[in-house]
Amino acid sequence: MPAEVSSASPSSPALTERQEARRRRILHASAQLASRGGFDAVQMREVAESSQVALGTLYRYFPSKVHLLVATMQAQLEHMHGTLRKKPPQGATAAERVAETLMRAFRALQREPHLADAMVRALTFADRSVSPEVDQVSRQTTMIILDAMGLEDPTPQQLSAVRVIEHTWHSALITWLSGRASIAQVKIDIETVCRLIDLTAPEEPARHR
């Protein structure tokens, strides 16, 4: 499911059309290599050759393989988000819609286990230098969840619940990839944590007679 759509970090200078096209090629090459052989298959020289950019140019866009793979995850999530918007979840409650959305995203990653493993490993290895890319992944995941909830202006309590849901989803990915959790267990965990949404929903004001 390698995606070819991505955007630069909001904190970075705006890219020209040519630079954006080059960045998309780099991310596409990264996803293709990871899909074939996981984290170890993504070698910066091979990414440069596959995306037809100079190695020095590649390092100007992404200082390390970890930076590159975390950015690749953001691109994959962005692609998923677009797909989810075309076919929104049908659950009756916000909690059900978010659980359905995250399981659909999980199954998309399940179809590309080597790619999923490479991206999650990169997130695990990320240090402070990768914070902008990690923040992009978090923002993208938050947008996916808020869209499923149907919220544009969440309360602090709801945002806190979203963060806990994000942590649980990423943890579920890690435990599944390491063989310590089945898909059925992941589904139970996701559905359980999504109930936080109902608990943090603002109470309706009491009606006066």
mmCIF file with all atom_site columns, C-alpha atoms in Angstrom:
data_model
loop_
_atom_site.group_PDB
_atom_site.id
_atom_site.type_symbol
_atom_site.label_atom_id
_atom_site.label_alt_id
_atom_site.label_comp_id
_atom_site.label_asym_id
_atom_site.label_entity_id
_atom_site.label_seq_id
_atom_site.pdbx_PDB_ins_code
_atom_site.Cartn_x
_atom_site.Cartn_y
_atom_site.Cartn_z
_atom_site.occupancy
_atom_site.B_iso_or_equiv
_atom_site.pdbx_formal_charge
_atom_site.auth_seq_id
_atom_site.auth_comp_id
_atom_site.auth_asym_id
_atom_site.auth_atom_id
_atom_site.pdbx_PDB_model_num
ATOM 1   C CA . MET A 1 1   ? 0.000   0.000   0.000  1.00 0.00 ? 1   MET A CA 1
ATOM 2   C CA . PRO A 1 2   ? 2.850   2.419   -0.569 1.00 0.00 ? 2   PRO A CA 1
ATOM 3   C CA . ALA A 1 3   ? 1.483   5.922   -0.797 1.00 0.00 ? 3   ALA A CA 1
ATOM 4   C CA . GLU A 1 4   ? 2.812   8.584   -3.065 1.00 0.00 ? 4   GLU A CA 1
ATOM 5   C CA . VAL A 1 5   ? 1.155   11.549  -1.394 1.00 0.00 ? 5   VAL A CA 1
ATOM 6   C CA . SER A 1 6   ? 2.915   13.518  1.300  1.00 0.00 ? 6   SER A CA 1
ATOM 7   C CA . SER A 1 7   ? 3.651   17.014  2.449  1.00 0.00 ? 7   SER A CA 1
ATOM 8   C CA . ALA A 1 8   ? 6.483   18.778  4.177  1.00 0.00 ? 8   ALA A CA 1
ATOM 9   C CA . SER A 1 9   ? 6.480   19.436  7.897  1.00 0.00 ? 9   SER A CA 1
ATOM 10  C CA . PRO A 1 10  ? 4.584   22.630  8.796  1.00 0.00 ? 10  PRO A CA 1
ATOM 11  C CA . SER A 1 11  ? 7.742   23.945  10.492 1.00 0.00 ? 11  SER A CA 1
ATOM 12  C CA . SER A 1 12  ? 9.913   23.490  7.384  1.00 0.00 ? 12  SER A CA 1
ATOM 13  C CA . PRO A 1 13  ? 10.154  25.965  4.503  1.00 0.00 ? 13  PRO A CA 1
ATOM 14  C CA . ALA A 1 14  ? 7.577   25.444  1.784  1.00 0.00 ? 14  ALA A CA 1
ATOM 15  C CA . LEU A 1 15  ? 8.875   23.190  -0.960 1.00 0.00 ? 15  LEU A CA 1
ATOM 16  C CA . THR A 1 16  ? 8.738   24.092  -4.625 1.00 0.00 ? 16  THR A CA 1
ATOM 17  C CA . GLU A 1 17  ? 6.695   21.864  -6.904 1.00 0.00 ? 17  GLU A CA 1
ATOM 18  C CA . ARG A 1 18  ? 9.883   20.193  -8.109 1.00 0.00 ? 18  ARG A CA 1
ATOM 19  C CA . GLN A 1 19  ? 11.158  19.645  -4.557 1.00 0.00 ? 19  GLN A CA 1
ATOM 20  C CA . GLU A 1 20  ? 7.798   18.220  -3.475 1.00 0.00 ? 20  GLU A CA 1
ATOM 21  C CA . ALA A 1 21  ? 7.835   15.803  -6.420 1.00 0.00 ? 21  ALA A CA 1
ATOM 22  C CA . ARG A 1 22  ? 11.366  14.728  -5.449 1.00 0.00 ? 22  ARG A CA 1
ATOM 23  C CA . ARG A 1 23  ? 10.276  14.211  -1.847 1.00 0.00 ? 23  ARG A CA 1
ATOM 24  C CA . ARG A 1 24  ? 7.336   12.071  -2.958 1.00 0.00 ? 24  ARG A CA 1
ATOM 25  C CA . ARG A 1 25  ? 9.679   9.923   -5.056 1.00 0.00 ? 25  ARG A CA 1
ATOM 26  C CA . ILE A 1 26  ? 11.963  9.434   -2.071 1.00 0.00 ? 26  ILE A CA 1
ATOM 27  C CA . LEU A 1 27  ? 9.100   8.412   0.218  1.00 0.00 ? 27  LEU A CA 1
ATOM 28  C CA . HIS A 1 28  ? 7.686   6.081   -2.434 1.00 0.00 ? 28  HIS A CA 1
ATOM 29  C CA . ALA A 1 29  ? 11.086  4.411   -2.870 1.00 0.00 ? 29  ALA A CA 1
ATOM 30  C CA . SER A 1 30  ? 11.420  4.053   0.906  1.00 0.00 ? 30  SER A CA 1
ATOM 31  C CA . ALA A 1 31  ? 8.003   2.402   1.171  1.00 0.00 ? 31  ALA A CA 1
ATOM 32  C CA . GLN A 1 32  ? 8.724   0.055   -1.733 1.00 0.00 ? 32  GLN A CA 1
ATOM 33  C CA . LEU A 1 33  ? 12.044  -1.109  -0.267 1.00 0.00 ? 33  LEU A CA 1
ATOM 34  C CA . ALA A 1 34  ? 10.535  -1.527  3.220  1.00 0.00 ? 34  ALA A CA 1
ATOM 35  C CA . SER A 1 35  ? 7.616   -3.513  1.772  1.00 0.00 ? 35  SER A CA 1
ATOM 36  C CA . ARG A 1 36  ? 10.055  -5.985  0.247  1.00 0.00 ? 36  ARG A CA 1
ATOM 37  C CA . GLY A 1 37  ? 12.446  -6.483  3.118  1.00 0.00 ? 37  GLY A CA 1
ATOM 38  C CA . GLY A 1 38  ? 11.575  -4.446  6.183  1.00 0.00 ? 38  GLY A CA 1
ATOM 39  C CA . PHE A 1 39  ? 13.781  -2.052  8.127  1.00 0.00 ? 39  PHE A CA 1
ATOM 40  C CA . ASP A 1 40  ? 17.124  -3.523  7.050  1.00 0.00 ? 40  ASP A CA 1
ATOM 41  C CA . ALA A 1 41  ? 16.181  -3.352  3.354  1.00 0.00 ? 41  ALA A CA 1
ATOM 42  C CA . VAL A 1 42  ? 15.926  0.435   3.472  1.00 0.00 ? 42  VAL A CA 1
ATOM 43  C CA . GLN A 1 43  ? 19.469  1.558   2.674  1.00 0.00 ? 43  GLN A CA 1
ATOM 44  C CA . MET A 1 44  ? 19.957  5.240   1.948  1.00 0.00 ? 44  MET A CA 1
ATOM 45  C CA . ARG A 1 45  ? 22.082  4.592   -1.161 1.00 0.00 ? 45  ARG A CA 1
ATOM 46  C CA . GLU A 1 46  ? 19.410  2.297   -2.609 1.00 0.00 ? 46  GLU A CA 1
ATOM 47  C CA . VAL A 1 47  ? 16.680  4.810   -1.802 1.00 0.00 ? 47  VAL A CA 1
ATOM 48  C CA . ALA A 1 48  ? 18.665  7.507   -3.608 1.00 0.00 ? 48  ALA A CA 1
ATOM 49  C CA . GLU A 1 49  ? 19.193  5.305   -6.661 1.00 0.00 ? 49  GLU A CA 1
ATOM 50  C CA . SER A 1 50  ? 15.569  4.170   -6.770 1.00 0.00 ? 50  SER A CA 1
ATOM 51  C CA . SER A 1 51  ? 14.209  7.718   -6.434 1.00 0.00 ? 51  SER A CA 1
ATOM 52  C CA . GLN A 1 52  ? 16.788  9.100   -8.906 1.00 0.00 ? 52  GLN A CA 1
ATOM 53  C CA . VAL A 1 53  ? 18.300  11.671  -6.550 1.00 0.00 ? 53  VAL A CA 1
ATOM 54  C CA . ALA A 1 54  ? 21.875  12.199  -5.453 1.00 0.00 ? 54  ALA A CA 1
ATOM 55  C CA . LEU A 1 55  ? 22.789  10.666  -2.104 1.00 0.00 ? 55  LEU A CA 1
ATOM 56  C CA . GLY A 1 56  ? 23.704  14.101  -0.742 1.00 0.00 ? 56  GLY A CA 1
ATOM 57  C CA . THR A 1 57  ? 20.296  15.412  -1.807 1.00 0.00 ? 57  THR A CA 1
ATOM 58  C CA . LEU A 1 58  ? 18.577  12.548  -0.009 1.00 0.00 ? 58  LEU A CA 1
ATOM 59  C CA . TYR A 1 59  ? 20.402  13.384  3.218  1.00 0.00 ? 59  TYR A CA 1
ATOM 60  C CA . ARG A 1 60  ? 19.343  17.027  2.922  1.00 0.00 ? 60  ARG A CA 1
ATOM 61  C CA . TYR A 1 61  ? 15.712  15.884  2.917  1.00 0.00 ? 61  TYR A CA 1
ATOM 62  C CA . PHE A 1 62  ? 16.167  13.133  5.525  1.00 0.00 ? 62  PHE A CA 1
ATOM 63  C CA . PRO A 1 63  ? 19.307  13.129  7.735  1.00 0.00 ? 63  PRO A CA 1
ATOM 64  C CA . SER A 1 64  ? 18.970  9.404   8.567  1.00 0.00 ? 64  SER A CA 1
ATOM 65  C CA . LYS A 1 65  ? 17.044  6.259   7.770  1.00 0.00 ? 65  LYS A CA 1
ATOM 66  C CA . VAL A 1 66  ? 14.980  6.748   10.922 1.00 0.00 ? 66  VAL A CA 1
ATOM 67  C CA . HIS A 1 67  ? 13.945  10.249  9.779  1.00 0.00 ? 67  HIS A CA 1
ATOM 68  C CA . LEU A 1 68  ? 13.033  8.786   6.394  1.00 0.00 ? 68  LEU A CA 1
ATOM 69  C CA . LEU A 1 69  ? 10.963  5.883   7.700  1.00 0.00 ? 69  LEU A CA 1
ATOM 70  C CA . VAL A 1 70  ? 9.070   7.992   10.237 1.00 0.00 ? 70  VAL A CA 1
ATOM 71  C CA . ALA A 1 71  ? 8.232   10.416  7.404  1.00 0.00 ? 71  ALA A CA 1
ATOM 72  C CA . THR A 1 72  ? 7.189   7.382   5.341  1.00 0.00 ? 72  THR A CA 1
ATOM 73  C CA . MET A 1 73  ? 4.756   6.422   8.107  1.00 0.00 ? 73  MET A CA 1
ATOM 74  C CA . GLN A 1 74  ? 3.274   9.907   8.056  1.00 0.00 ? 74  GLN A CA 1
ATOM 75  C CA . ALA A 1 75  ? 2.794   9.586   4.293  1.00 0.00 ? 75  ALA A CA 1
ATOM 76  C CA . GLN A 1 76  ? 1.128   6.191   4.701  1.00 0.00 ? 76  GLN A CA 1
ATOM 77  C CA . LEU A 1 77  ? -1.235  7.574   7.353  1.00 0.00 ? 77  LEU A CA 1
ATOM 78  C CA . GLU A 1 78  ? -2.047  10.537  5.116  1.00 0.00 ? 78  GLU A CA 1
ATOM 79  C CA . HIS A 1 79  ? -2.909  8.133   2.319  1.00 0.00 ? 79  HIS A CA 1
ATOM 80  C CA . MET A 1 80  ? -5.072  6.078   4.704  1.00 0.00 ? 80  MET A CA 1
ATOM 81  C CA . HIS A 1 81  ? -6.824  9.250   5.855  1.00 0.00 ? 81  HIS A CA 1
ATOM 82  C CA . GLY A 1 82  ? -7.804  10.080  2.292  1.00 0.00 ? 82  GLY A CA 1
ATOM 83  C CA . THR A 1 83  ? -9.134  6.557   1.775  1.00 0.00 ? 83  THR A CA 1
ATOM 84  C CA . LEU A 1 84  ? -11.105 6.688   5.028  1.00 0.00 ? 84  LEU A CA 1
ATOM 85  C CA . ARG A 1 85  ? -12.675 10.024  4.060  1.00 0.00 ? 85  ARG A CA 1
ATOM 86  C CA . LYS A 1 86  ? -13.953 8.479   0.834  1.00 0.00 ? 86  LYS A CA 1
ATOM 87  C CA . LYS A 1 87  ? -15.622 5.692   2.821  1.00 0.00 ? 87  LYS A CA 1
ATOM 88  C CA . PRO A 1 88  ? -16.334 6.988   6.362  1.00 0.00 ? 88  PRO A CA 1
ATOM 89  C CA . PRO A 1 89  ? -16.985 4.555   9.237  1.00 0.00 ? 89  PRO A CA 1
ATOM 90  C CA . GLN A 1 90  ? -20.621 3.631   9.839  1.00 0.00 ? 90  GLN A CA 1
ATOM 91  C CA . GLY A 1 91  ? -20.709 3.059   13.615 1.00 0.00 ? 91  GLY A CA 1
ATOM 92  C CA . ALA A 1 92  ? -23.642 4.486   15.566 1.00 0.00 ? 92  ALA A CA 1
ATOM 93  C CA . THR A 1 93  ? -21.436 6.111   18.219 1.00 0.00 ? 93  THR A CA 1
ATOM 94  C CA . ALA A 1 94  ? -18.173 8.049   18.082 1.00 0.00 ? 94  ALA A CA 1
ATOM 95  C CA . ALA A 1 95  ? -16.423 5.230   19.959 1.00 0.00 ? 95  ALA A CA 1
ATOM 96  C CA . GLU A 1 96  ? -17.631 2.652   17.425 1.00 0.00 ? 96  GLU A CA 1
ATOM 97  C CA . ARG A 1 97  ? -16.563 4.819   14.485 1.00 0.00 ? 97  ARG A CA 1
ATOM 98  C CA . VAL A 1 98  ? -13.086 5.381   15.879 1.00 0.00 ? 98  VAL A CA 1
ATOM 99  C CA . ALA A 1 99  ? -12.631 1.669   16.636 1.00 0.00 ? 99  ALA A CA 1
ATOM 100 C CA . GLU A 1 100 ? -13.767 0.791   13.106 1.00 0.00 ? 100 GLU A CA 1
ATOM 101 C CA . THR A 1 101 ? -11.424 3.395   11.611 1.00 0.00 ? 101 THR A CA 1
ATOM 102 C CA . LEU A 1 102 ? -8.375  2.258   13.566 1.00 0.00 ? 102 LEU A CA 1
ATOM 103 C CA . MET A 1 103 ? -9.035  -1.390  12.749 1.00 0.00 ? 103 MET A CA 1
ATOM 104 C CA . ARG A 1 104 ? -9.306  -0.522  9.059  1.00 0.00 ? 104 ARG A CA 1
ATOM 105 C CA . ALA A 1 105 ? -5.976  1.299   9.306  1.00 0.00 ? 105 ALA A CA 1
ATOM 106 C CA . PHE A 1 106 ? -4.513  -1.642  11.203 1.00 0.00 ? 106 PHE A CA 1
ATOM 107 C CA . ARG A 1 107 ? -5.645  -4.108  8.544  1.00 0.00 ? 107 ARG A CA 1
ATOM 108 C CA . ALA A 1 108 ? -4.124  -1.917  5.834  1.00 0.00 ? 108 ALA A CA 1
ATOM 109 C CA . LEU A 1 109 ? -0.793  -2.166  7.661  1.00 0.00 ? 109 LEU A CA 1
ATOM 110 C CA . GLN A 1 110 ? -1.370  -5.881  8.183  1.00 0.00 ? 110 GLN A CA 1
ATOM 111 C CA . ARG A 1 111 ? -1.368  -6.323  4.400  1.00 0.00 ? 111 ARG A CA 1
ATOM 112 C CA . GLU A 1 112 ? 2.187   -4.885  4.340  1.00 0.00 ? 112 GLU A CA 1
ATOM 113 C CA . PRO A 1 113 ? 3.817   -6.448  7.429  1.00 0.00 ? 113 PRO A CA 1
ATOM 114 C CA . HIS A 1 114 ? 7.427   -5.686  6.391  1.00 0.00 ? 114 HIS A CA 1
ATOM 115 C CA . LEU A 1 115 ? 6.560   -2.045  5.770  1.00 0.00 ? 115 LEU A CA 1
ATOM 116 C CA . ALA A 1 116 ? 4.621   -1.809  9.044  1.00 0.00 ? 116 ALA A CA 1
ATOM 117 C CA . ASP A 1 117 ? 7.517   -3.349  10.963 1.00 0.00 ? 117 ASP A CA 1
ATOM 118 C CA . ALA A 1 118 ? 10.043  -0.951  9.396  1.00 0.00 ? 118 ALA A CA 1
ATOM 119 C CA . MET A 1 119 ? 7.975   2.128   10.224 1.00 0.00 ? 119 MET A CA 1
ATOM 120 C CA . VAL A 1 120 ? 7.190   1.061   13.782 1.00 0.00 ? 120 VAL A CA 1
ATOM 121 C CA . ARG A 1 121 ? 10.834  0.194   14.429 1.00 0.00 ? 121 ARG A CA 1
ATOM 122 C CA . ALA A 1 122 ? 11.836  3.630   13.184 1.00 0.00 ? 122 ALA A CA 1
ATOM 123 C CA . LEU A 1 123 ? 9.342   5.238   15.571 1.00 0.00 ? 123 LEU A CA 1
ATOM 124 C CA . THR A 1 124 ? 10.791  3.169   18.409 1.00 0.00 ? 124 THR A CA 1
ATOM 125 C CA . PHE A 1 125 ? 14.364  4.191   17.545 1.00 0.00 ? 125 PHE A CA 1
ATOM 126 C CA . ALA A 1 126 ? 13.518  7.884   17.045 1.00 0.00 ? 126 ALA A CA 1
ATOM 127 C CA . ASP A 1 127 ? 15.379  10.328  19.297 1.00 0.00 ? 127 ASP A CA 1
ATOM 128 C CA . ARG A 1 128 ? 14.823  14.053  19.801 1.00 0.00 ? 128 ARG A CA 1
ATOM 129 C CA . SER A 1 129 ? 16.295  14.890  16.407 1.00 0.00 ? 129 SER A CA 1
ATOM 130 C CA . VAL A 1 130 ? 13.330  13.119  14.803 1.00 0.00 ? 130 VAL A CA 1
ATOM 131 C CA . SER A 1 131 ? 10.745  15.022  16.863 1.00 0.00 ? 131 SER A CA 1
ATOM 132 C CA . PRO A 1 132 ? 9.293   16.991  13.898 1.00 0.00 ? 132 PRO A CA 1
ATOM 133 C CA . GLU A 1 133 ? 8.630   13.788  11.948 1.00 0.00 ? 133 GLU A CA 1
ATOM 134 C CA . VAL A 1 134 ? 7.239   11.993  15.014 1.00 0.00 ? 134 VAL A CA 1
ATOM 135 C CA . ASP A 1 135 ? 4.975   14.983  15.700 1.00 0.00 ? 135 ASP A CA 1
ATOM 136 C CA . GLN A 1 136 ? 3.683   14.735  12.125 1.00 0.00 ? 136 GLN A CA 1
ATOM 137 C CA . VAL A 1 137 ? 2.760   11.082  12.672 1.00 0.00 ? 137 VAL A CA 1
ATOM 138 C CA . SER A 1 138 ? 0.966   12.007  15.886 1.00 0.00 ? 138 SER A CA 1
ATOM 139 C CA . ARG A 1 139 ? -0.906  14.904  14.237 1.00 0.00 ? 139 ARG A CA 1
ATOM 140 C CA . GLN A 1 140 ? -1.982  12.704  11.352 1.00 0.00 ? 140 GLN A CA 1
ATOM 141 C CA . THR A 1 141 ? -3.237  9.990   13.704 1.00 0.00 ? 141 THR A CA 1
ATOM 142 C CA . THR A 1 142 ? -5.096  12.618  15.751 1.00 0.00 ? 142 THR A CA 1
ATOM 143 C CA . MET A 1 143 ? -6.794  13.986  12.623 1.00 0.00 ? 143 MET A CA 1
ATOM 144 C CA . ILE A 1 144 ? -7.884  10.492  11.613 1.00 0.00 ? 144 ILE A CA 1
ATOM 145 C CA . ILE A 1 145 ? -9.426  9.888   15.044 1.00 0.00 ? 145 ILE A CA 1
ATOM 146 C CA . LEU A 1 146 ? -11.117 13.309  15.267 1.00 0.00 ? 146 LEU A CA 1
ATOM 147 C CA . ASP A 1 147 ? -12.570 12.859  11.772 1.00 0.00 ? 147 ASP A CA 1
ATOM 148 C CA . ALA A 1 148 ? -14.042 9.520   12.821 1.00 0.00 ? 148 ALA A CA 1
ATOM 149 C CA . MET A 1 149 ? -15.469 11.151  15.956 1.00 0.00 ? 149 MET A CA 1
ATOM 150 C CA . GLY A 1 150 ? -16.975 13.940  13.852 1.00 0.00 ? 150 GLY A CA 1
ATOM 151 C CA . LEU A 1 151 ? -15.263 16.617  15.989 1.00 0.00 ? 151 LEU A CA 1
ATOM 152 C CA . GLU A 1 152 ? -13.753 19.898  14.892 1.00 0.00 ? 152 GLU A CA 1
ATOM 153 C CA . ASP A 1 153 ? -13.370 21.525  18.306 1.00 0.00 ? 153 ASP A CA 1
ATOM 154 C CA . PRO A 1 154 ? -12.549 18.822  20.902 1.00 0.00 ? 154 PRO A CA 1
ATOM 155 C CA . THR A 1 155 ? -12.386 19.590  24.609 1.00 0.00 ? 155 THR A CA 1
ATOM 156 C CA . PRO A 1 156 ? -9.100  19.098  26.529 1.00 0.00 ? 156 PRO A CA 1
ATOM 157 C CA . GLN A 1 157 ? -10.587 15.926  28.027 1.00 0.00 ? 157 GLN A CA 1
ATOM 158 C CA . GLN A 1 158 ? -11.415 14.579  24.572 1.00 0.00 ? 158 GLN A CA 1
ATOM 159 C CA . LEU A 1 159 ? -7.918  15.372  23.298 1.00 0.00 ? 159 LEU A CA 1
ATOM 160 C CA . SER A 1 160 ? -6.494  13.521  26.286 1.00 0.00 ? 160 SER A CA 1
ATOM 161 C CA . ALA A 1 161 ? -8.632  10.507  25.390 1.00 0.00 ? 161 ALA A CA 1
ATOM 162 C CA . VAL A 1 162 ? -7.414  10.724  21.789 1.00 0.00 ? 162 VAL A CA 1
ATOM 163 C CA . ARG A 1 163 ? -3.787  10.657  22.986 1.00 0.00 ? 163 ARG A CA 1
ATOM 164 C CA . VAL A 1 164 ? -4.439  7.543   25.075 1.00 0.00 ? 164 VAL A CA 1
ATOM 165 C CA . ILE A 1 165 ? -6.138  5.912   22.073 1.00 0.00 ? 165 ILE A CA 1
ATOM 166 C CA . GLU A 1 166 ? -3.133  6.778   19.886 1.00 0.00 ? 166 GLU A CA 1
ATOM 167 C CA . HIS A 1 167 ? -0.728  5.256   22.415 1.00 0.00 ? 167 HIS A CA 1
ATOM 168 C CA . THR A 1 168 ? -2.812  2.101   22.606 1.00 0.00 ? 168 THR A CA 1
ATOM 169 C CA . TRP A 1 169 ? -3.007  1.782   18.817 1.00 0.00 ? 169 TRP A CA 1
ATOM 170 C CA . HIS A 1 170 ? 0.758   2.135   18.414 1.00 0.00 ? 170 HIS A CA 1
ATOM 171 C CA . SER A 1 171 ? 1.340   -0.303  21.269 1.00 0.00 ? 171 SER A CA 1
ATOM 172 C CA . ALA A 1 172 ? -1.060  -2.764  19.643 1.00 0.00 ? 172 ALA A CA 1
ATOM 173 C CA . LEU A 1 173 ? 0.934   -2.519  16.417 1.00 0.00 ? 173 LEU A CA 1
ATOM 174 C CA . ILE A 1 174 ? 4.142   -3.336  18.294 1.00 0.00 ? 174 ILE A CA 1
ATOM 175 C CA . THR A 1 175 ? 2.691   -6.305  20.174 1.00 0.00 ? 175 THR A CA 1
ATOM 176 C CA . TRP A 1 176 ? 1.119   -7.694  16.990 1.00 0.00 ? 176 TRP A CA 1
ATOM 177 C CA . LEU A 1 177 ? 4.314   -7.270  14.958 1.00 0.00 ? 177 LEU A CA 1
ATOM 178 C CA . SER A 1 178 ? 6.313   -9.035  17.676 1.00 0.00 ? 178 SER A CA 1
ATOM 179 C CA . GLY A 1 179 ? 3.853   -11.946 17.687 1.00 0.00 ? 179 GLY A CA 1
ATOM 180 C CA . ARG A 1 180 ? 2.644   -11.237 21.219 1.00 0.00 ? 180 ARG A CA 1
ATOM 181 C CA . ALA A 1 181 ? -0.955  -10.370 20.276 1.00 0.00 ? 181 ALA A CA 1
ATOM 182 C CA . SER A 1 182 ? -3.464  -11.761 17.816 1.00 0.00 ? 182 SER A CA 1
ATOM 183 C CA . ILE A 1 183 ? -5.650  -9.662  15.554 1.00 0.00 ? 183 ILE A CA 1
ATOM 184 C CA . ALA A 1 184 ? -8.599  -10.613 17.764 1.00 0.00 ? 184 ALA A CA 1
ATOM 185 C CA . GLN A 1 185 ? -6.807  -9.305  20.867 1.00 0.00 ? 185 GLN A CA 1
ATOM 186 C CA . VAL A 1 186 ? -5.843  -6.094  19.077 1.00 0.00 ? 186 VAL A CA 1
ATOM 187 C CA . LYS A 1 187 ? -9.501  -5.560  18.146 1.00 0.00 ? 187 LYS A CA 1
ATOM 188 C CA . ILE A 1 188 ? -10.606 -6.052  21.761 1.00 0.00 ? 188 ILE A CA 1
ATOM 189 C CA . ASP A 1 189 ? -7.965  -3.620  23.045 1.00 0.00 ? 189 ASP A CA 1
ATOM 190 C CA . ILE A 1 190 ? -8.865  -0.966  20.462 1.00 0.00 ? 190 ILE A CA 1
ATOM 191 C CA . GLU A 1 191 ? -12.596 -1.263  21.149 1.00 0.00 ? 191 GLU A CA 1
ATOM 192 C CA . THR A 1 192 ? -11.956 -1.087  24.903 1.00 0.00 ? 192 THR A CA 1
ATOM 193 C CA . VAL A 1 193 ? -9.804  2.055   24.797 1.00 0.00 ? 193 VAL A CA 1
ATOM 194 C CA . CYS A 1 194 ? -12.210 3.777   22.391 1.00 0.00 ? 194 CYS A CA 1
ATOM 195 C CA . ARG A 1 195 ? -14.847 3.726   25.128 1.00 0.00 ? 195 ARG A CA 1
ATOM 196 C CA . LEU A 1 196 ? -12.904 6.604   26.658 1.00 0.00 ? 196 LEU A CA 1
ATOM 197 C CA . ILE A 1 197 ? -14.548 8.754   24.008 1.00 0.00 ? 197 ILE A CA 1
ATOM 198 C CA . ASP A 1 198 ? -17.972 8.210   25.574 1.00 0.00 ? 198 ASP A CA 1
ATOM 199 C CA . LEU A 1 199 ? -16.583 8.922   29.042 1.00 0.00 ? 199 LEU A CA 1
ATOM 200 C CA . THR A 1 200 ? -15.104 12.282  27.972 1.00 0.00 ? 200 THR A CA 1
ATOM 201 C CA . ALA A 1 201 ? -18.091 13.513  25.963 1.00 0.00 ? 201 ALA A CA 1
ATOM 202 C CA . PRO A 1 202 ? -19.340 16.867  27.334 1.00 0.00 ? 202 PRO A CA 1
ATOM 203 C CA . GLU A 1 203 ? -22.509 16.554  29.375 1.00 0.00 ? 203 GLU A CA 1
ATOM 204 C CA . GLU A 1 204 ? -25.564 18.240  27.951 1.00 0.00 ? 204 GLU A CA 1
ATOM 205 C CA . PRO A 1 205 ? -26.832 21.118  30.105 1.00 0.00 ? 205 PRO A CA 1
ATOM 206 C CA . ALA A 1 206 ? -29.763 20.225  32.293 1.00 0.00 ? 206 ALA A CA 1
ATOM 207 C CA . ARG A 1 207 ? -33.127 21.418  31.031 1.00 0.00 ? 207 ARG A CA 1
ATOM 208 C CA . HIS A 1 208 ? -35.042 23.786  33.300 1.00 0.00 ? 208 HIS A CA 1
ATOM 209 C CA . ARG A 1 209 ? -38.723 23.310  33.667 1.00 0.00 ? 209 ARG A CA 1
#
